[in-house]
Structure formats: C-alpha cells, structure tokens
C-alpha cells in the first residue's frame, strides 16, 4: 500500500510550493486546476506527459477516468516514480458539480463522492514504495471564534457519504505566521490542536509545526515506516 498524504490549506498558504524540494525525476504531478506551479524552474523540471513524451512527469486533467488510468500506468510502468501529486484535488468535485449544476436531485452528489473516493482508493492501493500526495483546500465548519478546519468538499451531501480525512494516514495543514524577527514563515501542522483535522501516526513527527518542505515530510515518514 502507498503512503496517502493530504496537504490542506487555503490558496496561497504554501501547499504547491512545498513540492519544490522533491526530486522531479522521481515525481509525477497531476495538475487538476491546470495552473502554473508556484516555484522557480518547474517548467524545465516538469514536462508534459503524452504520446510524444512518454517520459514526461506532468499532466493537466480533472477527468476522473484519466486520473485513474494515469495512476495505474505509474503503478505498473513508471517504477522510477516515487511521488505522485494530485494538486488542487477539490476541483475534481467542484468542476463536475458545476458541469452538472442543472441536474435535479441529490444523487449526483453521491456520484461525485464515489468518483473522488475511487481516486483515493486507487492511490492507496498503489506500490508500497509510492507516496501519493493530495493537496486540498480547507474550509471552516465552525465559527470565527471557534474554528474547525477540514478538507473542503462541495457540501454536506459529500460529507455524509465519506469522511475524506479518514482515507488518509497523514493529514497536514498549512499555516502562515510571523516569527520573532517579524518574518513570514510557512509551516505544516502535524497534530490537531482541536481547531483542525490534522493527524499523523504517533511518533512520526515530534514537532507540532514543521517547515513546508515535502521532502522533509517524506524523509520523516520513511524513517518512521522503516
């Protein structure tokens, strides 16, 4: 089974930027929102995968069917790939919800939830040496005074069908804060403080906050598992 890791946070909070430290020769990015990556040199390090470039490591798609095929292809054919990123995964649900906005009834939400679940299920059943990293937006289902942050879905119908966090072994939340020198620091929260659904196995991370460095995260997970 692969390591299934969720990176959760608001837009601009450092989710995609954390991928900058990964080895592009071992990383494949599925870009759901089809937007440029927010770190220098990504265009030269991540080239489009297609028939003309079968060794590419970057795809723009929100198609559930295509994502499933890519995951199966990487699992069996691209053994050099160790990290699979599904970036901005919530758009898998929201794009389809908008495309089906005129449909009546609640069955469509169950269908959307099932499709999203199928991608995560495929991911977790991939090779043992793979890390499947899924970035998601956060939403506050609490109040301003008593926040309760979770992985963003498209409504209560999805949440009633699946608890998304329950499918992940690792759920890291992003945080932006200023240090003692008034410099902005981007971090990952590794353990819940009651205001979010962050979680990691006991003993994997000693600190409640770590730098938003994905390679650092994977090194800690690898050390913990071995």
mmCIF file with all atom_site columns, N, CA and C in Angstrom, residues 62-119:
data_model
loop_
_atom_site.group_PDB
_atom_site.id
_atom_site.type_symbol
_atom_site.label_atom_id
_atom_site.label_alt_id
_atom_site.label_comp_id
_atom_site.label_asym_id
_atom_site.label_entity_id
_atom_site.label_seq_id
_atom_site.pdbx_PDB_ins_code
_atom_site.Cartn_x
_atom_site.Cartn_y
_atom_site.Cartn_z
_atom_site.occupancy
_atom_site.B_iso_or_equiv
_atom_site.pdbx_formal_charge
_atom_site.auth_seq_id
_atom_site.auth_comp_id
_atom_site.auth_asym_id
_atom_site.auth_atom_id
_atom_site.pdbx_PDB_model_num
ATOM 1   N N  . UNK A 1 62  ? -8.691  17.062 -15.112 1.00 0.00 ? 62  UNK A N  1
ATOM 2   C CA . UNK A 1 62  ? -9.603  16.881 -13.973 1.00 0.00 ? 62  UNK A CA 1
ATOM 3   C C  . UNK A 1 62  ? -10.520 15.691 -14.217 1.00 0.00 ? 62  UNK A C  1
ATOM 4   N N  . UNK A 1 63  ? -10.239 14.911 -15.260 1.00 0.00 ? 63  UNK A N  1
ATOM 5   C CA . UNK A 1 63  ? -11.048 13.752 -15.607 1.00 0.00 ? 63  UNK A CA 1
ATOM 6   C C  . UNK A 1 63  ? -10.766 12.604 -14.646 1.00 0.00 ? 63  UNK A C  1
ATOM 7   N N  . UNK A 1 64  ? -11.808 12.137 -13.977 1.00 0.00 ? 64  UNK A N  1
ATOM 8   C CA . UNK A 1 64  ? -11.640 11.028 -13.035 1.00 0.00 ? 64  UNK A CA 1
ATOM 9   C C  . UNK A 1 64  ? -11.139 9.783  -13.756 1.00 0.00 ? 64  UNK A C  1
ATOM 10  N N  . UNK A 1 65  ? -11.683 9.527  -14.931 1.00 0.00 ? 65  UNK A N  1
ATOM 11  C CA . UNK A 1 65  ? -11.257 8.355  -15.708 1.00 0.00 ? 65  UNK A CA 1
ATOM 12  C C  . UNK A 1 65  ? -9.788  8.455  -16.090 1.00 0.00 ? 65  UNK A C  1
ATOM 13  N N  . UNK A 1 66  ? -9.363  9.624  -16.548 1.00 0.00 ? 66  UNK A N  1
ATOM 14  C CA . UNK A 1 66  ? -7.969  9.816  -16.942 1.00 0.00 ? 66  UNK A CA 1
ATOM 15  C C  . UNK A 1 66  ? -7.033  9.718  -15.747 1.00 0.00 ? 66  UNK A C  1
ATOM 16  N N  . UNK A 1 67  ? -7.415  10.299 -14.619 1.00 0.00 ? 67  UNK A N  1
ATOM 17  C CA . UNK A 1 67  ? -6.582  10.229 -13.416 1.00 0.00 ? 67  UNK A CA 1
ATOM 18  C C  . UNK A 1 67  ? -6.394  8.779  -12.991 1.00 0.00 ? 67  UNK A C  1
ATOM 19  N N  . UNK A 1 68  ? -7.479  7.999  -13.032 1.00 0.00 ? 68  UNK A N  1
ATOM 20  C CA . UNK A 1 68  ? -7.383  6.590  -12.674 1.00 0.00 ? 68  UNK A CA 1
ATOM 21  C C  . UNK A 1 68  ? -6.423  5.839  -13.578 1.00 0.00 ? 68  UNK A C  1
ATOM 22  N N  . UNK A 1 69  ? -6.484  6.110  -14.887 1.00 0.00 ? 69  UNK A N  1
ATOM 23  C CA . UNK A 1 69  ? -5.592  5.451  -15.840 1.00 0.00 ? 69  UNK A CA 1
ATOM 24  C C  . UNK A 1 69  ? -4.141  5.852  -15.614 1.00 0.00 ? 69  UNK A C  1
ATOM 25  N N  . UNK A 1 70  ? -3.923  7.130  -15.298 1.00 0.00 ? 70  UNK A N  1
ATOM 26  C CA . UNK A 1 70  ? -2.561  7.602  -15.040 1.00 0.00 ? 70  UNK A CA 1
ATOM 27  C C  . UNK A 1 70  ? -1.980  6.922  -13.801 1.00 0.00 ? 70  UNK A C  1
ATOM 28  N N  . UNK A 1 71  ? -2.784  6.830  -12.754 1.00 0.00 ? 71  UNK A N  1
ATOM 29  C CA . UNK A 1 71  ? -2.313  6.181  -11.525 1.00 0.00 ? 71  UNK A CA 1
ATOM 30  C C  . UNK A 1 71  ? -1.954  4.718  -11.779 1.00 0.00 ? 71  UNK A C  1
ATOM 31  N N  . UNK A 1 72  ? -2.778  4.008  -12.530 1.00 0.00 ? 72  UNK A N  1
ATOM 32  C CA . UNK A 1 72  ? -2.490  2.614  -12.847 1.00 0.00 ? 72  UNK A CA 1
ATOM 33  C C  . UNK A 1 72  ? -1.246  2.491  -13.721 1.00 0.00 ? 72  UNK A C  1
ATOM 34  N N  . UNK A 1 73  ? -1.096  3.429  -14.655 1.00 0.00 ? 73  UNK A N  1
ATOM 35  C CA . UNK A 1 73  ? 0.083   3.437  -15.530 1.00 0.00 ? 73  UNK A CA 1
ATOM 36  C C  . UNK A 1 73  ? 1.357   3.660  -14.717 1.00 0.00 ? 73  UNK A C  1
ATOM 37  N N  . UNK A 1 74  ? 1.345   4.643  -13.829 1.00 0.00 ? 74  UNK A N  1
ATOM 38  C CA . UNK A 1 74  ? 2.519   4.906  -12.994 1.00 0.00 ? 74  UNK A CA 1
ATOM 39  C C  . UNK A 1 74  ? 2.833   3.701  -12.124 1.00 0.00 ? 74  UNK A C  1
ATOM 40  N N  . UNK A 1 75  ? 1.795   3.095  -11.588 1.00 0.00 ? 75  UNK A N  1
ATOM 41  C CA . UNK A 1 75  ? 1.976   1.960  -10.688 1.00 0.00 ? 75  UNK A CA 1
ATOM 42  C C  . UNK A 1 75  ? 2.697   0.799  -11.362 1.00 0.00 ? 75  UNK A C  1
ATOM 43  N N  . UNK A 1 76  ? 2.378   0.540  -12.632 1.00 0.00 ? 76  UNK A N  1
ATOM 44  C CA . UNK A 1 76  ? 2.922   -0.641 -13.301 1.00 0.00 ? 76  UNK A CA 1
ATOM 45  C C  . UNK A 1 76  ? 4.072   -0.344 -14.264 1.00 0.00 ? 76  UNK A C  1
ATOM 46  N N  . UNK A 1 77  ? 4.083   0.864  -14.859 1.00 0.00 ? 77  UNK A N  1
ATOM 47  C CA . UNK A 1 77  ? 5.047   1.145  -15.923 1.00 0.00 ? 77  UNK A CA 1
ATOM 48  C C  . UNK A 1 77  ? 6.147   2.129  -15.541 1.00 0.00 ? 77  UNK A C  1
ATOM 49  N N  . UNK A 1 78  ? 5.908   2.981  -14.582 1.00 0.00 ? 78  UNK A N  1
ATOM 50  C CA . UNK A 1 78  ? 6.872   4.039  -14.251 1.00 0.00 ? 78  UNK A CA 1
ATOM 51  C C  . UNK A 1 78  ? 7.460   3.783  -12.865 1.00 0.00 ? 78  UNK A C  1
ATOM 52  N N  . UNK A 1 79  ? 8.261   2.746  -12.768 1.00 0.00 ? 79  UNK A N  1
ATOM 53  C CA . UNK A 1 79  ? 8.791   2.345  -11.459 1.00 0.00 ? 79  UNK A CA 1
ATOM 54  C C  . UNK A 1 79  ? 9.801   3.344  -10.904 1.00 0.00 ? 79  UNK A C  1
ATOM 55  N N  . UNK A 1 80  ? 10.295  4.261  -11.760 1.00 0.00 ? 80  UNK A N  1
ATOM 56  C CA . UNK A 1 80  ? 11.222  5.271  -11.258 1.00 0.00 ? 80  UNK A CA 1
ATOM 57  C C  . UNK A 1 80  ? 10.494  6.357  -10.474 1.00 0.00 ? 80  UNK A C  1
ATOM 58  N N  . UNK A 1 81  ? 9.177   6.446  -10.657 1.00 0.00 ? 81  UNK A N  1
ATOM 59  C CA . UNK A 1 81  ? 8.379   7.451  -9.956  1.00 0.00 ? 81  UNK A CA 1
ATOM 60  C C  . UNK A 1 81  ? 8.104   6.978  -8.524  1.00 0.00 ? 81  UNK A C  1
ATOM 61  N N  . UNK A 1 82  ? 8.425   7.829  -7.567  1.00 0.00 ? 82  UNK A N  1
ATOM 62  C CA . UNK A 1 82  ? 8.214   7.520  -6.150  1.00 0.00 ? 82  UNK A CA 1
ATOM 63  C C  . UNK A 1 82  ? 7.178   8.438  -5.504  1.00 0.00 ? 82  UNK A C  1
ATOM 64  N N  . UNK A 1 83  ? 6.886   9.567  -6.143  1.00 0.00 ? 83  UNK A N  1
ATOM 65  C CA . UNK A 1 83  ? 5.941   10.533 -5.593  1.00 0.00 ? 83  UNK A CA 1
ATOM 66  C C  . UNK A 1 83  ? 4.921   10.911 -6.658  1.00 0.00 ? 83  UNK A C  1
ATOM 67  N N  . UNK A 1 84  ? 3.653   10.703 -6.362  1.00 0.00 ? 84  UNK A N  1
ATOM 68  C CA . UNK A 1 84  ? 2.571   11.119 -7.253  1.00 0.00 ? 84  UNK A CA 1
ATOM 69  C C  . UNK A 1 84  ? 1.786   12.218 -6.541  1.00 0.00 ? 84  UNK A C  1
ATOM 70  N N  . UNK A 1 85  ? 1.655   13.368 -7.198  1.00 0.00 ? 85  UNK A N  1
ATOM 71  C CA . UNK A 1 85  ? 0.951   14.505 -6.607  1.00 0.00 ? 85  UNK A CA 1
ATOM 72  C C  . UNK A 1 85  ? -0.343  14.743 -7.367  1.00 0.00 ? 85  UNK A C  1
ATOM 73  N N  . UNK A 1 86  ? -1.444  14.821 -6.642  1.00 0.00 ? 86  UNK A N  1
ATOM 74  C CA . UNK A 1 86  ? -2.725  15.250 -7.209  1.00 0.00 ? 86  UNK A CA 1
ATOM 75  C C  . UNK A 1 86  ? -2.985  16.630 -6.616  1.00 0.00 ? 86  UNK A C  1
ATOM 76  N N  . UNK A 1 87  ? -2.676  17.662 -7.401  1.00 0.00 ? 87  UNK A N  1
ATOM 77  C CA . UNK A 1 87  ? -2.684  19.031 -6.895  1.00 0.00 ? 87  UNK A CA 1
ATOM 78  C C  . UNK A 1 87  ? -4.052  19.676 -7.089  1.00 0.00 ? 87  UNK A C  1
ATOM 79  N N  . UNK A 1 88  ? -4.526  20.383 -6.057  1.00 0.00 ? 88  UNK A N  1
ATOM 80  C CA . UNK A 1 88  ? -5.846  21.040 -6.075  1.00 0.00 ? 88  UNK A CA 1
ATOM 81  C C  . UNK A 1 88  ? -6.966  20.031 -6.318  1.00 0.00 ? 88  UNK A C  1
ATOM 82  N N  . UNK A 1 89  ? -6.949  18.964 -5.546  1.00 0.00 ? 89  UNK A N  1
ATOM 83  C CA . UNK A 1 89  ? -7.858  17.835 -5.786  1.00 0.00 ? 89  UNK A CA 1
ATOM 84  C C  . UNK A 1 89  ? -9.323  18.188 -5.614  1.00 0.00 ? 89  UNK A C  1
ATOM 85  N N  . UNK A 1 90  ? -9.651  19.226 -4.825  1.00 0.00 ? 90  UNK A N  1
ATOM 86  C CA . UNK A 1 90  ? -11.060 19.551 -4.596  1.00 0.00 ? 90  UNK A CA 1
ATOM 87  C C  . UNK A 1 90  ? -11.766 19.951 -5.890  1.00 0.00 ? 90  UNK A C  1
ATOM 88  N N  . UNK A 1 91  ? -10.982 20.404 -6.888  1.00 0.00 ? 91  UNK A N  1
ATOM 89  C CA . UNK A 1 91  ? -11.594 20.786 -8.157  1.00 0.00 ? 91  UNK A CA 1
ATOM 90  C C  . UNK A 1 91  ? -12.122 19.587 -8.941  1.00 0.00 ? 91  UNK A C  1
ATOM 91  N N  . UNK A 1 92  ? -11.666 18.382 -8.592  1.00 0.00 ? 92  UNK A N  1
ATOM 92  C CA . UNK A 1 92  ? -12.263 17.191 -9.199  1.00 0.00 ? 92  UNK A CA 1
ATOM 93  C C  . UNK A 1 92  ? -13.754 17.174 -8.916  1.00 0.00 ? 92  UNK A C  1
ATOM 94  N N  . UNK A 1 93  ? -14.112 17.511 -7.670  1.00 0.00 ? 93  UNK A N  1
ATOM 95  C CA . UNK A 1 93  ? -15.517 17.536 -7.276  1.00 0.00 ? 93  UNK A CA 1
ATOM 96  C C  . UNK A 1 93  ? -16.225 18.791 -7.774  1.00 0.00 ? 93  UNK A C  1
ATOM 97  N N  . UNK A 1 94  ? -15.604 19.951 -7.581  1.00 0.00 ? 94  UNK A N  1
ATOM 98  C CA . UNK A 1 94  ? -16.305 21.202 -7.888  1.00 0.00 ? 94  UNK A CA 1
ATOM 99  C C  . UNK A 1 94  ? -16.499 21.405 -9.384  1.00 0.00 ? 94  UNK A C  1
ATOM 100 N N  . UNK A 1 95  ? -15.536 20.989 -10.212 1.00 0.00 ? 95  UNK A N  1
ATOM 101 C CA . UNK A 1 95  ? -15.716 21.117 -11.657 1.00 0.00 ? 95  UNK A CA 1
ATOM 102 C C  . UNK A 1 95  ? -16.904 20.282 -12.133 1.00 0.00 ? 95  UNK A C  1
ATOM 103 N N  . UNK A 1 96  ? -16.999 19.040 -11.642 1.00 0.00 ? 96  UNK A N  1
ATOM 104 C CA . UNK A 1 96  ? -18.112 18.194 -12.064 1.00 0.00 ? 96  UNK A CA 1
ATOM 105 C C  . UNK A 1 96  ? -19.436 18.728 -11.520 1.00 0.00 ? 96  UNK A C  1
ATOM 106 N N  . UNK A 1 97  ? -19.415 19.244 -10.302 1.00 0.00 ? 97  UNK A N  1
ATOM 107 C CA . UNK A 1 97  ? -20.640 19.803 -9.727  1.00 0.00 ? 97  UNK A CA 1
ATOM 108 C C  . UNK A 1 97  ? -21.153 20.969 -10.570 1.00 0.00 ? 97  UNK A C  1
ATOM 109 N N  . UNK A 1 98  ? -20.254 21.803 -11.068 1.00 0.00 ? 98  UNK A N  1
ATOM 110 C CA . UNK A 1 98  ? -20.661 22.916 -11.914 1.00 0.00 ? 98  UNK A CA 1
ATOM 111 C C  . UNK A 1 98  ? -21.172 22.417 -13.268 1.00 0.00 ? 98  UNK A C  1
ATOM 112 N N  . UNK A 1 99  ? -20.493 21.403 -13.814 1.00 0.00 ? 99  UNK A N  1
ATOM 113 C CA . UNK A 1 99  ? -20.933 20.845 -15.099 1.00 0.00 ? 99  UNK A CA 1
ATOM 114 C C  . UNK A 1 99  ? -22.329 20.232 -15.001 1.00 0.00 ? 99  UNK A C  1
ATOM 115 N N  . UNK A 1 100 ? -22.688 19.760 -13.790 1.00 0.00 ? 100 UNK A N  1
ATOM 116 C CA . UNK A 1 100 ? -23.970 19.086 -13.600 1.00 0.00 ? 100 UNK A CA 1
ATOM 117 C C  . UNK A 1 100 ? -24.934 19.939 -12.771 1.00 0.00 ? 100 UNK A C  1
ATOM 118 N N  . UNK A 1 101 ? -24.701 21.251 -12.754 1.00 0.00 ? 101 UNK A N  1
ATOM 119 C CA . UNK A 1 101 ? -25.480 22.145 -11.897 1.00 0.00 ? 101 UNK A CA 1
ATOM 120 C C  . UNK A 1 101 ? -26.967 22.125 -12.198 1.00 0.00 ? 101 UNK A C  1
ATOM 121 N N  . UNK A 1 102 ? -27.350 21.848 -13.439 1.00 0.00 ? 102 UNK A N  1
ATOM 122 C CA . UNK A 1 102 ? -28.759 21.872 -13.823 1.00 0.00 ? 102 UNK A CA 1
ATOM 123 C C  . UNK A 1 102 ? -29.479 20.561 -13.516 1.00 0.00 ? 102 UNK A C  1
ATOM 124 N N  . UNK A 1 103 ? -28.721 19.544 -13.106 1.00 0.00 ? 103 UNK A N  1
ATOM 125 C CA . UNK A 1 103 ? -29.351 18.277 -12.740 1.00 0.00 ? 103 UNK A CA 1
ATOM 126 C C  . UNK A 1 103 ? -30.086 18.421 -11.414 1.00 0.00 ? 103 UNK A C  1
ATOM 127 N N  . UNK A 1 104 ? -31.280 17.883 -11.337 1.00 0.00 ? 104 UNK A N  1
ATOM 128 C CA . UNK A 1 104 ? -32.046 17.919 -10.095 1.00 0.00 ? 104 UNK A CA 1
ATOM 129 C C  . UNK A 1 104 ? -31.778 16.655 -9.284  1.00 0.00 ? 104 UNK A C  1
ATOM 130 N N  . UNK A 1 105 ? -32.059 16.764 -7.986  1.00 0.00 ? 105 UNK A N  1
ATOM 131 C CA . UNK A 1 105 ? -31.877 15.608 -7.113  1.00 0.00 ? 105 UNK A CA 1
ATOM 132 C C  . UNK A 1 105 ? -30.496 15.579 -6.492  1.00 0.00 ? 105 UNK A C  1
ATOM 133 N N  . UNK A 1 106 ? -30.360 14.759 -5.461  1.00 0.00 ? 106 UNK A N  1
ATOM 134 C CA . UNK A 1 106 ? -29.114 14.682 -4.708  1.00 0.00 ? 106 UNK A CA 1
ATOM 135 C C  . UNK A 1 106 ? -28.238 13.498 -5.121  1.00 0.00 ? 106 UNK A C  1
ATOM 136 N N  . UNK A 1 107 ? -28.731 12.671 -6.042  1.00 0.00 ? 107 UNK A N  1
ATOM 137 C CA . UNK A 1 107 ? -27.955 11.510 -6.453  1.00 0.00 ? 107 UNK A CA 1
ATOM 138 C C  . UNK A 1 107 ? -26.612 11.906 -7.058  1.00 0.00 ? 107 UNK A C  1
ATOM 139 N N  . UNK A 1 108 ? -26.576 13.076 -7.714  1.00 0.00 ? 108 UNK A N  1
ATOM 140 C CA . UNK A 1 108 ? -25.336 13.493 -8.361  1.00 0.00 ? 108 UNK A CA 1
ATOM 141 C C  . UNK A 1 108 ? -24.217 13.703 -7.337  1.00 0.00 ? 108 UNK A C  1
ATOM 142 N N  . UNK A 1 109 ? -24.575 14.149 -6.118  1.00 0.00 ? 109 UNK A N  1
ATOM 143 C CA . UNK A 1 109 ? -23.555 14.367 -5.102  1.00 0.00 ? 109 UNK A CA 1
ATOM 144 C C  . UNK A 1 109 ? -22.964 13.040 -4.619  1.00 0.00 ? 109 UNK A C  1
ATOM 145 N N  . UNK A 1 110 ? -23.818 12.037 -4.506  1.00 0.00 ? 110 UNK A N  1
ATOM 146 C CA . UNK A 1 110 ? -23.323 10.709 -4.159  1.00 0.00 ? 110 UNK A CA 1
ATOM 147 C C  . UNK A 1 110 ? -22.406 10.182 -5.245  1.00 0.00 ? 110 UNK A C  1
ATOM 148 N N  . UNK A 1 111 ? -22.772 10.434 -6.506  1.00 0.00 ? 111 UNK A N  1
ATOM 149 C CA . UNK A 1 111 ? -21.960 10.010 -7.632  1.00 0.00 ? 111 UNK A CA 1
ATOM 150 C C  . UNK A 1 111 ? -20.611 10.715 -7.626  1.00 0.00 ? 111 UNK A C  1
ATOM 151 N N  . UNK A 1 112 ? -20.606 12.013 -7.359  1.00 0.00 ? 112 UNK A N  1
ATOM 152 C CA . UNK A 1 112 ? -19.363 12.783 -7.302  1.00 0.00 ? 112 UNK A CA 1
ATOM 153 C C  . UNK A 1 112 ? -18.476 12.285 -6.169  1.00 0.00 ? 112 UNK A C  1
ATOM 154 N N  . UNK A 1 113 ? -19.083 12.015 -5.014  1.00 0.00 ? 113 UNK A N  1
ATOM 155 C CA . UNK A 1 113 ? -18.331 11.496 -3.866  1.00 0.00 ? 113 UNK A CA 1
ATOM 156 C C  . UNK A 1 113 ? -17.708 10.138 -4.192  1.00 0.00 ? 113 UNK A C  1
ATOM 157 N N  . UNK A 1 114 ? -18.475 9.297  -4.869  1.00 0.00 ? 114 UNK A N  1
ATOM 158 C CA . UNK A 1 114 ? -17.976 7.973  -5.223  1.00 0.00 ? 114 UNK A CA 1
ATOM 159 C C  . UNK A 1 114 ? -16.782 8.066  -6.168  1.00 0.00 ? 114 UNK A C  1
ATOM 160 N N  . UNK A 1 115 ? -16.832 8.991  -7.117  1.00 0.00 ? 115 UNK A N  1
ATOM 161 C CA . UNK A 1 115 ? -15.725 9.157  -8.056  1.00 0.00 ? 115 UNK A CA 1
ATOM 162 C C  . UNK A 1 115 ? -14.469 9.644  -7.338  1.00 0.00 ? 115 UNK A C  1
ATOM 163 N N  . UNK A 1 116 ? -14.640 10.607 -6.433  1.00 0.00 ? 116 UNK A N  1
ATOM 164 C CA . UNK A 1 116 ? -13.481 11.113 -5.685  1.00 0.00 ? 116 UNK A CA 1
ATOM 165 C C  . UNK A 1 116 ? -12.897 10.006 -4.813  1.00 0.00 ? 116 UNK A C  1
ATOM 166 N N  . UNK A 1 117 ? -13.782 9.244  -4.188  1.00 0.00 ? 117 UNK A N  1
ATOM 167 C CA . UNK A 1 117 ? -13.341 8.114  -3.360  1.00 0.00 ? 117 UNK A CA 1
ATOM 168 C C  . UNK A 1 117 ? -12.553 7.111  -4.196  1.00 0.00 ? 117 UNK A C  1
ATOM 169 N N  . UNK A 1 118 ? -13.004 6.861  -5.437  1.00 0.00 ? 118 UNK A N  1
ATOM 170 C CA . UNK A 1 118 ? -12.341 5.867  -6.279  1.00 0.00 ? 118 UNK A CA 1
ATOM 171 C C  . UNK A 1 118 ? -10.905 6.260  -6.578  1.00 0.00 ? 118 UNK A C  1
ATOM 172 N N  . UNK A 1 119 ? -10.652 7.567  -6.743  1.00 0.00 ? 119 UNK A N  1
ATOM 173 C CA . UNK A 1 119 ? -9.289  8.022  -6.986  1.00 0.00 ? 119 UNK A CA 1
ATOM 174 C C  . UNK A 1 119 ? -8.409  7.779  -5.767  1.00 0.00 ? 119 UNK A C  1
#
